[in-house]
Amino acid sequence: MIDRRDSNWWKQAVFYQVYPRSFKDSNADGIGDLKGIQEKLDYFQELGVDALWISPFFKSPMKDFGYDISDYKDVDPIFGSLEDFQSLLTAAHERGLRIVVDLVVNHSSDEHPWFKAARSSRTDPRHDWYLWKPRTGRRPPNNWISLFEQRSAWYPNEATGEWYLATFTRNQPEFNWRNPELREAIYDATRFWLDLGADGFRMDVATAYFKDAEFRSNPFSFNLVPNLLQHHIYDRNRPEIFGVFKDFRAIADSYGDRMLIGETHGLDPVLAASCHGNNCDGLHMAFNFDFLYRKWSARLFRESAERWYELLPSSAWPNFTLSNHDQPRHYYRYRSGRHADARARVAATMLLCLRGTPFLYYGEEIGMNCEPLPKASLRDPLGVATWPLRIGRDPERTPMQWDDSLNAGFSPASPWLPVNADYRHKNVATQKTDPDSLWNWYADLLRLRKSQPALITGTLTWLDVPPEVMAWKRTERRQSEGKQDLLVYLNFSGKLKTISVPVGTVLQGTRVAAGERINAGERTLGPYEVLVVSQG
Ligand code: GLC
Ligand code: CA
């Protein structure tokens, strides 16, 4: 059972992101659903994760696969019903598993009744809930761009003779967060899910809600992907957002134990760091996406983590992630011929042993791949609009590979996206029975975190090691148990590396079995070797 008095659970938890369309189909229509997730509740416990973030399952015309919501208080029939959500939540909570849902309130769907009313007339009470500019000629009001359509973000609305703003697809008109009634309507929807018992929200493009009051054009930038040659200083990332974060925080805090994690659009973690507020009055966490853009390098990952720790206000708690539904999976990014699995173990150990809350993406525990898909299989509007550039997001959203049966055990029907061709040997069932599999590596690490408080709350000190090795020490001081030091060594290279170690016991390793004693002194790390040692 979850403990509602525990307001800090999210600092100890390992999160697992479920992309509901692709996790498990319970009714043979080729699309994953809430009942499918509920069928797999044992799975999360076997693996050892503590909380789920489920991508949107709300009512939606699915133009952006749920990130375009037409009713903030209902479940889309494709995914089930509100009762299904309640039943999933109750069953999850009974097992001590928390569930965070996606809050997509930078924009609604163009089929939301609010937008339908708003676009009908300039005098409609909802008109001011969205962003408009008078349409005098053919030229849009400024240079803001629609990310997923690769064109102007302003779309004509005949009934009012205006443009409306949509910086994702045209079907995602953006809210006017300066309107107090709109804000109240959103806060009301927020409370709806918290009242049902949801443990918090992942807030979609949380730093985009406010646009420049004067609608100024963005300045030029040399960055093509993902910035599309603009510095996005006027169409998002405005300072007014911090007041709204405080409102959300107050709502969450009024329930005692709920958590908010924001998605920020901006490559520099400075922006994410700023969302926490200085006195725990902003978001509980904001995603640090820096690892998603780092090359395979011990030095670059260490620099990235160090910088993140430095940037965060002292009251803030860090988080790390390597993959999500918008970026190529890290198994694929870092694959290097036959070393793909070895690298995946290094990456998993880094993610789960650094100081901060880890977010896993479904399928990373079996090393799911992410090969480009043929044009005919593409569903993501970004992928369709940018073909053949291959920056679409379908490859990272393919069905979960459960076993070697038809469609990888995801669904008896033909799935909405093709199953990866490697599913016959790469799947949960096969890997669970193999003690040396990546799945078992993750499960072991997750068990290790639970048994070693140093891995969760311990301080972190970097260790001096040769290039291409990343190493750190986690230290926990407990009155009853004294001091506990835990050392993590990761060889990012295929070469032998010499490190010096203290006397200790191996807790987890790729070449040395857990429980083995090691002596103080110099030691050789093999290619991609991982070694986690308890000192003493
Ligand atoms: C976020 C989501 C992405 C979605 C976009 C628009 O970036 O993660 O999947 O398409 O917002 O809502
Ligand atoms: Ca289904």
XYZ file of C-alpha atoms and ligand atoms in Angstrom:
549
model
C 0.000 0.000 0.000
C 1.271 3.497 -0.643
C 1.830 5.704 2.371
C -0.045 8.971 1.913
C 1.977 10.564 4.724
C 5.193 10.117 2.747
C 5.588 13.397 0.876
C 9.130 12.595 -0.267
C 8.478 9.252 -1.959
C 9.482 10.658 -5.354
C 13.054 11.233 -4.174
C 13.456 7.525 -3.459
C 11.423 6.192 -6.358
C 12.530 4.834 -9.689
C 10.026 5.930 -12.326
C 9.048 3.939 -15.395
C 7.429 5.706 -18.337
C 4.637 3.810 -20.042
C 3.614 4.913 -23.514
C 0.121 3.436 -23.251
C -0.509 2.842 -26.972
C 2.461 0.521 -27.094
C 2.605 -1.267 -23.761
C -0.076 -3.965 -23.764
C -3.293 -4.366 -25.715
C -6.068 -6.033 -23.696
C -8.879 -6.046 -26.278
C -7.215 -7.053 -29.527
C -7.510 -3.799 -31.450
C -3.760 -3.422 -31.921
C -3.497 -0.479 -29.508
C -2.318 -0.674 -25.920
C -4.744 0.393 -23.178
C -5.255 0.905 -19.438
C -6.465 -2.656 -18.815
C -3.308 -3.826 -20.554
C -1.211 -1.833 -18.091
C -3.190 -3.309 -15.203
C -2.541 -6.835 -16.528
C 1.145 -6.076 -16.191
C 1.196 -4.800 -12.620
C 3.144 -7.882 -11.468
C 5.729 -7.001 -14.053
C 6.594 -3.640 -12.524
C 7.078 -5.317 -9.174
C 9.248 -8.092 -10.604
C 11.421 -5.496 -12.276
C 11.445 -3.389 -9.122
C 10.258 0.069 -10.183
C 8.248 2.236 -7.772
C 6.209 4.630 -9.878
C 4.764 4.922 -13.372
C 4.412 7.957 -15.534
C 1.754 7.134 -18.095
C 1.736 9.267 -21.254
C -1.706 10.749 -22.119
C -4.737 8.462 -22.199
C -7.357 11.237 -22.157
C -10.039 11.902 -24.717
C -8.291 12.898 -27.910
C -8.630 12.932 -31.693
C -5.060 11.487 -31.587
C -3.561 13.952 -34.030
C -0.506 13.924 -31.751
C -1.384 10.582 -30.154
C -2.969 11.945 -27.018
C -0.946 15.134 -26.645
C -4.014 16.829 -28.147
C -6.753 16.576 -25.517
C -10.436 17.208 -26.202
C -11.706 16.456 -22.665
C -9.465 16.952 -19.643
C -11.688 14.877 -17.401
C -12.229 11.707 -19.380
C -10.370 8.707 -20.751
C -10.331 8.075 -24.485
C -12.353 4.947 -25.409
C -9.262 3.614 -27.213
C -7.582 3.348 -23.818
C -10.666 2.352 -21.805
C -12.793 4.312 -19.356
C -12.505 6.408 -16.239
C -13.472 3.291 -14.260
C -10.531 1.467 -15.847
C -8.226 4.217 -14.670
C -9.644 4.101 -11.166
C -9.288 0.356 -11.053
C -5.680 0.567 -12.315
C -4.847 3.231 -9.758
C -6.384 1.301 -6.860
C -4.642 -1.911 -7.845
C -1.323 -0.096 -8.297
C -1.635 1.658 -4.946
C -2.385 -1.638 -3.201
C 1.010 -2.806 -4.414
C 2.736 0.380 -3.344
C 3.142 1.542 -6.935
C 2.469 5.245 -7.587
C 1.019 6.634 -10.825
C 1.785 10.024 -12.301
C -0.315 11.203 -15.244
C 0.466 13.573 -18.092
C -0.844 17.135 -17.883
C -0.972 18.646 -21.360
C -2.089 22.232 -20.850
C 0.037 24.371 -23.100
C -2.583 23.605 -25.721
C -5.765 21.611 -26.162
C -7.056 19.758 -29.167
C -8.812 21.869 -31.792
C -11.780 19.583 -31.107
C -12.004 20.578 -27.466
C -15.405 22.283 -26.870
C -13.485 25.258 -25.443
C -11.702 25.854 -28.731
C -14.812 25.192 -30.795
C -16.582 27.928 -28.793
C -13.547 30.220 -28.836
C -13.177 30.113 -32.601
C -16.877 30.693 -33.279
C -16.891 34.416 -32.483
C -14.729 37.170 -31.053
C -17.372 37.791 -28.421
C -17.626 34.209 -27.187
C -16.725 34.017 -23.467
C -14.063 31.392 -24.288
C -12.492 33.433 -27.094
C -9.802 34.897 -24.889
C -8.818 31.430 -23.594
C -6.678 30.978 -26.731
C -4.184 33.194 -28.559
C -5.354 35.287 -31.501
C -4.063 37.998 -33.819
C -6.162 39.917 -36.345
C -5.726 38.696 -39.891
C -5.163 41.625 -42.173
C -3.285 40.044 -45.037
C -1.594 36.775 -45.879
C 1.484 37.436 -43.794
C 1.422 35.791 -40.362
C 1.915 38.130 -37.394
C 5.478 37.003 -36.602
C 8.088 34.323 -37.380
C 7.054 31.702 -34.810
C 7.064 28.195 -36.216
C 5.028 25.090 -35.847
C 7.521 22.420 -34.807
C 5.672 19.454 -36.206
C 4.506 21.049 -39.425
C 7.673 22.988 -40.187
C 5.848 26.138 -41.216
C 4.364 29.254 -39.622
C 2.666 28.565 -36.276
C -0.223 30.887 -37.175
C -3.312 29.372 -38.755
C -6.284 31.291 -40.176
C -9.687 31.159 -38.488
C -12.347 32.234 -40.976
C -15.213 32.850 -38.522
C -13.366 35.587 -36.630
C -10.980 36.852 -39.323
C -8.025 36.040 -37.107
C -4.983 33.811 -36.793
C -4.680 31.317 -33.952
C -1.373 30.100 -32.604
C -0.259 26.445 -32.644
C 3.462 25.717 -32.313
C 3.128 21.899 -32.497
C 0.525 20.722 -35.015
C -2.324 22.924 -36.269
C -4.624 20.714 -34.229
C -3.064 21.893 -30.952
C -4.198 25.520 -30.451
C -2.384 27.189 -27.561
C -3.979 28.575 -24.442
C -3.829 32.153 -23.259
C -2.416 31.622 -19.775
C -2.910 35.318 -19.020
C -6.642 34.715 -18.827
C -7.647 33.995 -15.189
C -10.706 31.928 -16.143
C -8.616 29.673 -18.331
C -6.186 29.203 -15.464
C -9.020 28.256 -13.122
C -10.415 25.757 -15.630
C -7.011 24.083 -15.865
C -6.542 24.052 -12.086
C -9.957 22.471 -11.826
C -8.932 19.671 -14.228
C -5.738 19.269 -12.219
C -7.689 18.773 -9.000
C -9.959 16.285 -10.756
C -7.106 13.796 -11.215
C -5.617 14.496 -7.807
C -9.041 13.898 -6.238
C -9.174 10.554 -8.026
C -5.884 9.727 -6.325
C -3.292 10.308 -9.066
C 0.131 10.797 -7.482
C 1.060 13.793 -9.537
C 1.771 15.057 -13.010
C 4.356 15.088 -15.683
C 3.718 18.540 -17.141
C 3.977 18.669 -20.905
C 6.117 21.508 -22.333
C 5.744 23.247 -19.001
C 7.910 26.218 -19.886
C 5.914 27.044 -23.015
C 2.619 28.219 -21.472
C 3.442 31.919 -21.673
C 4.360 33.725 -24.874
C 5.745 37.212 -25.200
C 2.988 39.738 -24.443
C 3.974 41.717 -27.547
C 4.337 38.627 -29.775
C 7.831 39.635 -30.900
C 9.591 37.516 -33.536
C 12.291 35.137 -32.330
C 15.882 36.028 -33.213
C 17.901 33.858 -35.585
C 19.901 30.877 -34.294
C 22.385 28.658 -36.098
C 20.851 25.570 -34.489
C 18.689 23.664 -37.005
C 17.731 20.565 -34.984
C 15.841 20.901 -32.745
C 15.626 24.709 -32.701
C 14.705 25.214 -36.344
C 17.007 28.210 -36.698
C 15.388 30.289 -33.958
C 16.186 31.256 -30.403
C 12.905 30.451 -28.735
C 12.888 33.377 -26.354
C 9.527 34.881 -27.272
C 7.294 31.913 -28.108
C 8.179 30.089 -24.858
C 10.402 30.192 -21.775
C 8.907 33.457 -20.458
C 9.419 34.439 -16.813
C 5.662 34.689 -16.132
C 5.631 30.898 -15.916
C 7.095 30.893 -12.413
C 3.923 32.377 -10.911
C 1.908 29.564 -12.464
C 4.362 26.946 -11.172
C 3.762 28.326 -7.682
C 0.002 27.929 -8.173
C 0.447 24.318 -9.287
C 2.798 23.636 -6.395
C 0.279 25.012 -3.917
C -2.421 22.773 -5.381
C -0.166 19.699 -5.257
C 0.978 20.497 -1.714
C -2.604 20.848 -0.519
C -2.912 17.078 -1.125
C 0.222 16.358 0.912
C 2.073 13.763 -1.136
C 1.689 14.646 -4.830
C 4.551 15.367 -7.206
C 5.042 17.607 -10.244
C 7.747 17.088 -12.839
C 7.926 19.505 -15.732
C 9.126 18.970 -19.253
C 11.144 21.955 -20.378
C 11.894 22.768 -23.969
C 15.390 24.104 -24.039
C 18.615 22.213 -24.394
C 20.402 24.016 -21.612
C 19.634 22.571 -18.151
C 19.750 26.125 -16.758
C 16.115 26.405 -17.738
C 15.158 23.113 -16.092
C 17.058 24.055 -12.943
C 15.198 27.352 -12.690
C 11.808 25.607 -12.599
C 12.371 24.254 -9.094
C 12.083 27.636 -7.424
C 14.490 28.619 -4.691
C 12.407 27.669 -1.704
C 10.644 24.513 -2.841
C 7.883 26.697 -4.236
C 8.301 25.733 -7.900
C 8.008 22.283 -9.468
C 9.254 19.311 -7.441
C 11.413 18.384 -10.397
C 12.016 19.453 -13.976
C 13.426 16.998 -16.480
C 17.092 17.272 -17.196
C 17.375 16.072 -20.805
C 21.078 16.729 -21.131
C 21.990 13.009 -21.148
C 19.781 12.554 -24.203
C 22.105 14.738 -26.215
C 25.467 13.498 -24.921
C 27.808 11.397 -26.999
C 29.136 8.145 -25.512
C 31.870 9.555 -23.316
C 32.698 9.179 -19.632
C 33.988 12.741 -19.572
C 30.894 14.250 -21.165
C 28.500 12.393 -18.877
C 30.485 13.401 -15.818
C 30.556 17.038 -16.966
C 26.840 16.920 -17.581
C 26.013 15.477 -14.151
C 28.420 17.826 -12.377
C 26.906 20.837 -14.059
C 23.363 19.723 -13.237
C 24.248 19.325 -9.556
C 25.794 22.793 -9.564
C 22.877 24.457 -11.315
C 20.152 23.090 -9.058
C 19.080 25.293 -6.158
C 20.162 23.800 -2.834
C 16.629 22.721 -1.943
C 16.113 20.880 -5.245
C 16.390 17.174 -5.943
C 18.064 15.988 -9.187
C 16.706 13.603 -11.812
C 18.211 11.761 -14.750
C 16.877 10.076 -17.838
C 18.331 8.534 -20.969
C 15.276 7.869 -23.128
C 11.676 8.908 -23.658
C 8.943 8.884 -26.295
C 10.389 11.887 -28.159
C 13.990 10.824 -28.745
C 15.762 7.808 -30.237
C 16.246 5.167 -27.531
C 19.646 5.233 -25.860
C 20.326 1.554 -26.610
C 20.190 2.564 -30.250
C 22.036 5.859 -29.824
C 24.973 4.220 -28.074
C 25.034 0.883 -29.894
C 28.420 0.007 -31.214
C 28.345 -3.328 -32.993
C 28.678 -6.192 -30.559
C 29.163 -3.819 -27.615
C 25.580 -2.579 -27.582
C 24.577 -4.723 -24.604
C 27.765 -3.963 -22.682
C 27.199 -0.259 -23.185
C 23.574 -0.579 -22.121
C 24.784 -2.035 -18.797
C 27.188 0.852 -18.294
C 24.403 3.332 -19.077
C 21.887 1.622 -16.778
C 24.364 1.594 -13.898
C 25.099 5.275 -14.391
C 21.401 6.146 -14.450
C 20.549 4.087 -11.381
C 23.586 4.904 -9.233
C 23.967 8.651 -9.687
C 22.356 10.908 -7.105
C 18.838 11.715 -8.273
C 15.566 10.180 -9.315
C 15.921 7.959 -12.415
C 13.293 7.804 -15.142
C 13.279 4.629 -17.238
C 11.461 4.334 -20.550
C 9.486 1.158 -21.253
C 11.566 -1.467 -23.024
C 14.959 -0.048 -22.118
C 15.286 -2.892 -19.615
C 15.502 -5.352 -22.522
C 17.519 -3.053 -24.757
C 14.723 -2.291 -27.176
C 15.966 -1.008 -30.479
C 14.838 1.879 -32.555
C 15.516 1.287 -36.233
C 14.087 3.731 -38.806
C 10.675 2.667 -40.115
C 9.470 2.588 -43.717
C 7.426 5.581 -44.791
C 4.195 3.564 -44.940
C 4.471 2.716 -41.223
C 4.930 6.279 -40.002
C 2.247 7.702 -37.714
C 3.930 10.598 -35.919
C 2.999 13.946 -37.532
C 6.597 15.105 -37.077
C 7.935 12.038 -38.885
C 5.425 12.399 -41.698
C 6.169 16.126 -42.166
C 9.942 15.665 -42.139
C 10.254 12.475 -44.193
C 12.862 11.410 -45.329
C 14.876 13.184 -42.609
C 14.058 10.497 -40.040
C 13.516 12.786 -37.115
C 10.052 11.359 -36.437
C 9.346 9.620 -33.127
C 7.695 6.371 -34.215
C 10.838 4.211 -33.909
C 10.986 4.789 -30.133
C 7.273 4.032 -29.746
C 7.070 0.502 -31.148
C 5.194 -2.172 -29.160
C 6.724 -3.607 -26.008
C 8.385 -6.954 -26.670
C 6.915 -9.340 -24.120
C 7.700 -12.728 -25.629
C 8.469 -14.527 -28.893
C 4.834 -15.183 -29.843
C 2.840 -13.325 -32.504
C 3.402 -9.534 -32.315
C 5.752 -10.076 -29.394
C 2.811 -10.837 -27.109
C 1.726 -7.206 -27.293
C -1.531 -7.876 -29.118
C -3.133 -10.660 -31.162
C -4.138 -8.011 -33.708
C -1.868 -6.158 -36.052
C -0.254 -3.420 -33.896
C -0.593 0.300 -34.659
C 3.187 0.455 -35.197
C 5.270 -2.499 -36.371
C 7.000 -4.659 -33.759
C 10.802 -4.567 -33.948
C 12.118 -7.429 -36.052
C 14.437 -8.614 -33.265
C 11.585 -9.513 -30.868
C 11.993 -13.274 -31.272
C 15.225 -13.266 -29.325
C 14.898 -9.886 -27.605
C 11.903 -10.023 -25.306
C 10.984 -9.976 -21.612
C 10.173 -13.696 -21.300
C 13.495 -14.837 -22.757
C 15.544 -12.345 -20.809
C 13.862 -13.077 -17.491
C 15.035 -16.692 -17.629
C 18.611 -15.745 -18.516
C 20.542 -14.653 -15.412
C 23.036 -12.764 -17.603
C 20.449 -10.757 -19.531
C 20.092 -6.990 -19.584
C 16.668 -7.409 -17.922
C 18.285 -9.149 -14.967
C 20.987 -6.503 -14.854
C 18.293 -3.865 -14.399
C 16.359 -5.967 -11.875
C 19.561 -6.568 -9.861
C 20.421 -2.872 -9.894
C 16.917 -1.950 -8.793
C 17.129 -4.438 -5.930
C 20.542 -3.066 -5.027
C 19.152 0.484 -4.787
C 16.513 -0.729 -2.372
C 19.039 -2.468 -0.140
C 21.622 0.332 -0.167
C 20.400 3.688 1.154
C 23.709 5.222 0.024
C 22.538 4.820 -3.579
C 19.459 6.882 -2.895
C 20.211 9.511 -0.289
C 24.005 9.269 -0.083
C 26.228 12.186 -1.052
C 28.224 11.891 -4.272
C 31.976 12.469 -4.709
C 33.710 12.032 -8.047
C 36.776 9.766 -8.090
C 40.013 10.378 -9.965
C 40.231 7.760 -12.687
C 41.895 7.404 -16.114
C 40.189 8.896 -19.190
C 37.160 6.955 -20.470
C 36.331 5.760 -16.972
C 33.614 7.383 -14.890
C 33.652 6.695 -11.180
C 32.110 8.090 -8.041
C 31.511 7.360 -4.396
C 28.174 7.520 -2.604
C 28.363 8.034 1.137
C 25.610 7.574 3.653
C 25.923 8.319 7.333
C 23.410 6.623 9.589
C 23.568 6.749 13.338
C 22.804 3.077 13.776
C 24.954 1.704 10.949
C 27.770 4.243 10.875
C 29.201 5.357 7.563
C 28.587 3.456 4.379
C 30.720 4.090 1.279
C 29.753 2.695 -2.054
C 31.952 3.002 -5.135
C 30.847 2.828 -8.750
C 33.371 2.284 -11.589
C 32.279 2.378 -15.231
C 34.624 1.694 -18.107
C 33.135 3.478 -21.138
C 35.797 2.039 -23.456
C 36.692 -1.282 -25.021
C 40.205 -0.983 -23.547
C 41.760 -2.175 -20.317
C 41.943 0.537 -17.664
C 43.855 0.623 -14.397
C 42.082 1.995 -11.356
C 42.868 1.900 -7.675
C 40.270 0.507 -5.323
C 39.872 0.193 -1.563
C 39.233 -3.096 0.174
C 35.609 -4.046 -0.168
C 32.871 -6.391 -1.307
C 31.485 -6.433 -4.818
C 27.782 -5.614 -4.874
C 27.282 -5.888 -8.606
C 29.665 -6.338 -11.502
C 29.846 -7.457 -15.093
C 33.014 -9.550 -14.566
C 33.135 -10.160 -10.837
C 30.276 -11.817 -9.013
C 28.408 -10.094 -6.217
C 29.726 -11.081 -2.805
C 33.344 -11.429 -3.894
C 35.924 -9.638 -1.747
C 38.438 -7.349 -3.414
C 41.762 -6.148 -2.049
C 42.958 -2.591 -1.825
C 45.317 -1.513 -4.587
C 45.516 -1.313 -8.350
C 43.060 -3.229 -10.412
C 42.330 -3.655 -14.101
C 38.913 -2.839 -15.465
C 38.046 -4.885 -18.548
C 36.288 -3.476 -21.623
C 32.987 -1.861 -20.590
C 33.388 -3.367 -17.155
C 31.026 -2.222 -14.424
C 32.003 -2.630 -10.804
C 29.967 -1.553 -7.795
C 31.772 -2.046 -4.501
C 30.853 -1.574 -0.882
C 33.941 -0.289 0.890
C 35.248 -1.958 4.027
C 5.895 17.267 -25.570
C 5.613 15.790 -25.662
C 5.487 15.426 -27.097
C 4.326 16.196 -27.690
C 4.523 17.695 -27.478
C 3.260 18.447 -27.765
O 7.124 17.588 -26.107
O 6.579 15.046 -24.974
O 5.330 14.044 -27.286
O 4.219 15.909 -29.039
O 4.879 17.994 -26.156
O 2.307 18.212 -26.768
Ca -6.612 -2.019 -27.015
